[in-house]
XYZ file of C-alpha atoms in Angstrom:
231
model
C -81.132 -105.545 -37.134
C -81.935 -103.731 -33.888
C -82.480 -100.313 -35.517
C -86.246 -100.062 -35.111
C -86.300 -96.237 -35.063
C -84.455 -96.012 -38.391
C -86.720 -98.664 -39.892
C -89.797 -96.782 -38.711
C -88.596 -93.525 -40.278
C -87.778 -95.240 -43.577
C -91.197 -96.901 -43.597
C -92.921 -93.556 -42.964
C -90.937 -91.905 -45.769
C -91.815 -94.755 -48.130
C -95.511 -94.464 -47.359
C -95.260 -90.675 -47.682
C -93.761 -90.994 -51.169
C -96.371 -93.564 -52.221
C -99.211 -91.376 -50.927
C -97.648 -88.162 -52.357
C -97.800 -86.148 -49.145
C -95.941 -82.859 -48.957
C -93.038 -82.404 -49.528
C -92.691 -85.830 -51.214
C -95.278 -85.169 -53.913
C -93.385 -83.735 -56.890
C -93.627 -86.950 -58.947
C -97.417 -87.270 -58.633
C -98.914 -84.344 -60.669
C -96.824 -85.183 -63.790
C -97.823 -88.848 -63.415
C -101.547 -87.978 -63.348
C -101.115 -85.492 -66.200
C -99.312 -87.798 -68.621
C -100.137 -91.427 -67.746
C -103.206 -93.203 -69.203
C -106.150 -92.491 -66.902
C -106.878 -96.192 -66.406
C -103.374 -96.617 -65.003
C -103.797 -93.544 -62.795
C -107.060 -94.886 -61.328
C -105.575 -98.355 -60.808
C -102.664 -96.707 -58.998
C -104.486 -94.381 -56.594
C -107.882 -96.040 -56.003
C -106.654 -99.022 -53.909
C -104.570 -96.637 -51.715
C -101.869 -99.217 -50.989
C -100.049 -96.721 -48.795
C -103.127 -96.520 -46.568
C -103.225 -100.312 -46.375
C -99.547 -100.414 -45.421
C -100.187 -97.746 -42.792
C -103.041 -99.762 -41.286
C -101.159 -103.052 -41.306
C -97.754 -101.870 -40.137
C -98.108 -98.622 -38.204
C -101.532 -98.123 -36.649
C -101.126 -97.982 -32.882
C -97.351 -98.451 -33.166
C -96.232 -94.828 -33.516
C -95.066 -92.863 -30.450
C -97.575 -90.182 -29.496
C -95.397 -87.256 -30.566
C -94.535 -88.865 -33.894
C -98.207 -89.673 -34.509
C -99.009 -85.972 -33.998
C -96.285 -85.030 -36.479
C -97.616 -87.439 -39.105
C -101.159 -86.144 -38.562
C -99.860 -82.582 -38.990
C -98.188 -83.511 -42.287
C -101.484 -85.037 -43.455
C -103.482 -81.945 -42.527
C -100.959 -79.583 -44.145
C -100.998 -81.720 -47.294
C -104.814 -81.596 -47.360
C -104.925 -77.782 -47.184
C -101.928 -76.910 -49.368
C -102.877 -79.401 -52.091
C -106.446 -78.067 -52.096
C -105.128 -74.500 -52.479
C -102.716 -75.516 -55.254
C -105.573 -77.279 -57.046
C -107.369 -73.941 -57.370
C -104.405 -72.489 -59.266
C -104.180 -75.240 -61.898
C -104.992 -74.515 -65.535
C -105.009 -78.171 -66.661
C -107.828 -80.537 -65.751
C -105.583 -83.502 -65.019
C -103.260 -81.517 -62.754
C -106.271 -80.197 -60.843
C -107.358 -83.828 -60.372
C -103.880 -84.711 -59.062
C -104.044 -82.097 -56.312
C -107.596 -83.130 -55.401
C -106.365 -86.719 -54.921
C -103.415 -85.490 -52.855
C -105.706 -83.451 -50.630
C -108.039 -86.389 -50.000
C -105.066 -88.661 -49.267
C -103.859 -86.143 -46.694
C -107.226 -86.362 -44.953
C -106.852 -90.133 -44.674
C -103.326 -89.817 -43.254
C -104.641 -87.268 -40.744
C -107.423 -89.529 -39.484
C -105.408 -92.733 -39.254
C -102.987 -91.148 -36.779
C -105.638 -89.720 -34.489
C -106.227 -91.776 -31.365
C -110.006 -91.367 -31.605
C -111.859 -94.399 -33.067
C -114.374 -91.968 -34.598
C -111.631 -90.195 -36.574
C -110.176 -93.526 -37.671
C -113.591 -94.676 -38.934
C -113.879 -91.369 -40.803
C -110.473 -91.986 -42.383
C -111.494 -95.482 -43.477
C -114.717 -94.127 -45.001
C -112.702 -91.464 -46.822
C -110.551 -94.299 -48.183
C -113.686 -95.917 -49.626
C -114.815 -92.595 -51.106
C -111.438 -92.204 -52.849
C -111.788 -95.727 -54.229
C -115.263 -95.173 -55.679
C -116.222 -91.490 -56.081
C -112.803 -90.058 -56.914
C -112.135 -92.919 -59.329
C -115.482 -92.178 -61.011
C -114.633 -88.475 -61.118
C -111.293 -89.268 -62.789
C -112.909 -91.559 -65.371
C -115.542 -88.932 -66.194
C -112.702 -86.464 -66.747
C -111.008 -89.009 -69.020
C -114.224 -89.498 -71.021
C -114.467 -85.759 -71.529
C -110.798 -85.586 -72.499
C -111.332 -88.341 -75.087
C -113.909 -86.106 -76.785
C -112.204 -82.732 -76.519
C -108.490 -83.385 -76.162
C -106.478 -81.473 -73.552
C -108.797 -79.948 -70.926
C -107.916 -76.339 -70.136
C -109.327 -74.550 -67.082
C -108.366 -71.056 -68.189
C -111.775 -70.089 -69.625
C -115.288 -71.593 -69.905
C -115.361 -73.586 -73.137
C -117.962 -76.331 -72.617
C -121.653 -76.885 -73.264
C -123.861 -78.450 -70.571
C -126.770 -79.009 -72.953
C -124.638 -81.097 -75.345
C -123.399 -83.533 -72.695
C -125.872 -83.293 -69.780
C -125.371 -86.768 -68.318
C -121.610 -86.419 -68.358
C -121.912 -83.000 -66.709
C -124.150 -84.354 -63.931
C -121.842 -87.338 -63.383
C -118.842 -84.995 -63.199
C -120.561 -82.731 -60.666
C -121.955 -85.449 -58.392
C -118.771 -87.545 -58.410
C -116.808 -84.393 -57.635
C -119.149 -83.477 -54.777
C -118.854 -86.978 -53.307
C -115.064 -86.839 -53.623
C -114.726 -83.628 -51.623
C -117.373 -84.469 -49.026
C -120.255 -82.127 -49.741
C -123.605 -82.776 -47.954
C -125.849 -85.696 -48.984
C -122.825 -87.788 -49.991
C -120.872 -90.512 -48.183
C -117.832 -88.249 -48.334
C -119.682 -85.753 -46.118
C -120.321 -88.465 -43.515
C -116.653 -89.491 -43.620
C -115.313 -85.980 -43.166
C -117.864 -85.156 -40.471
C -116.580 -88.165 -38.515
C -113.017 -86.983 -39.076
C -113.851 -83.552 -37.629
C -115.793 -84.949 -34.682
C -113.058 -87.429 -33.825
C -110.138 -85.037 -34.135
C -111.437 -81.711 -32.797
C -110.473 -82.507 -29.173
C -107.040 -83.903 -29.999
C -106.126 -81.582 -32.910
C -108.378 -78.467 -32.685
C -106.294 -76.379 -35.112
C -105.817 -79.258 -37.532
C -109.545 -80.038 -37.456
C -110.112 -76.480 -38.703
C -107.544 -77.183 -41.443
C -109.615 -80.203 -42.487
C -112.741 -78.038 -42.833
C -110.743 -75.484 -44.854
C -109.419 -78.207 -47.161
C -112.950 -79.485 -47.782
C -114.153 -75.976 -48.654
C -111.254 -75.350 -51.043
C -111.783 -78.702 -52.755
C -115.478 -77.886 -53.196
C -114.549 -74.594 -54.871
C -112.075 -76.437 -57.130
C -114.756 -78.902 -58.280
C -117.244 -76.102 -59.006
C -114.576 -74.114 -60.860
C -113.723 -77.114 -63.032
C -117.426 -77.764 -63.680
C -118.086 -74.215 -64.890
C -114.940 -74.174 -67.014
C -115.699 -77.501 -68.691
C -119.502 -77.368 -69.024
C -120.429 -73.716 -69.563
C -119.542 -70.784 -71.772
C -120.299 -72.178 -75.228
C -123.326 -73.337 -77.197
C -121.113 -75.308 -79.559
C -120.279 -78.969 -79.080
C -116.525 -79.451 -78.922
C -115.149 -82.799 -80.031
């Protein structure tokens, strides 16, 4: 209808809601907390908002607007990672981990560097495989124990060792710790964005560190502290 600027803004807002970036995220943590985990994984793993971004917006945004979108992605990555550390429910902690990783993808897709864009695409694959596996491991644990609280250590590693190892390794891959594909993806994101967004590249490193702490915290809360088998 000749209103391309308005259409572009509406499209960006729609993708922002679908990808639960700040401040359009308030619907997402309750969805992850209360919906069946299979539905949650089917909803976030394909990352349809990322696909829409690639198909409709990549290379089409004005430079200043692309910087603004990248800033929103980086802020989402850091703030969601910090909020994840404060959660006392396992599912809500998972929701903020997913939001943080989605912010990293949004950040990389709007960088002009091909290296950063490749890193964003790899992060997309990591979300589809590792984070989905992490969520399903959490669901398996929840099926045995009921509601998963992160207020105190209540688990037993020796009673469920394979589940504990799966939880830890899938979590590490999700947040990009070394020796995982997620680490390669986020290293490419940093390398590709440090010249264009030096401050935001530091935010990406901070988000990765906070997410790593969140995964370790959840691991110790759910798989240590008790010799008894719960569930």
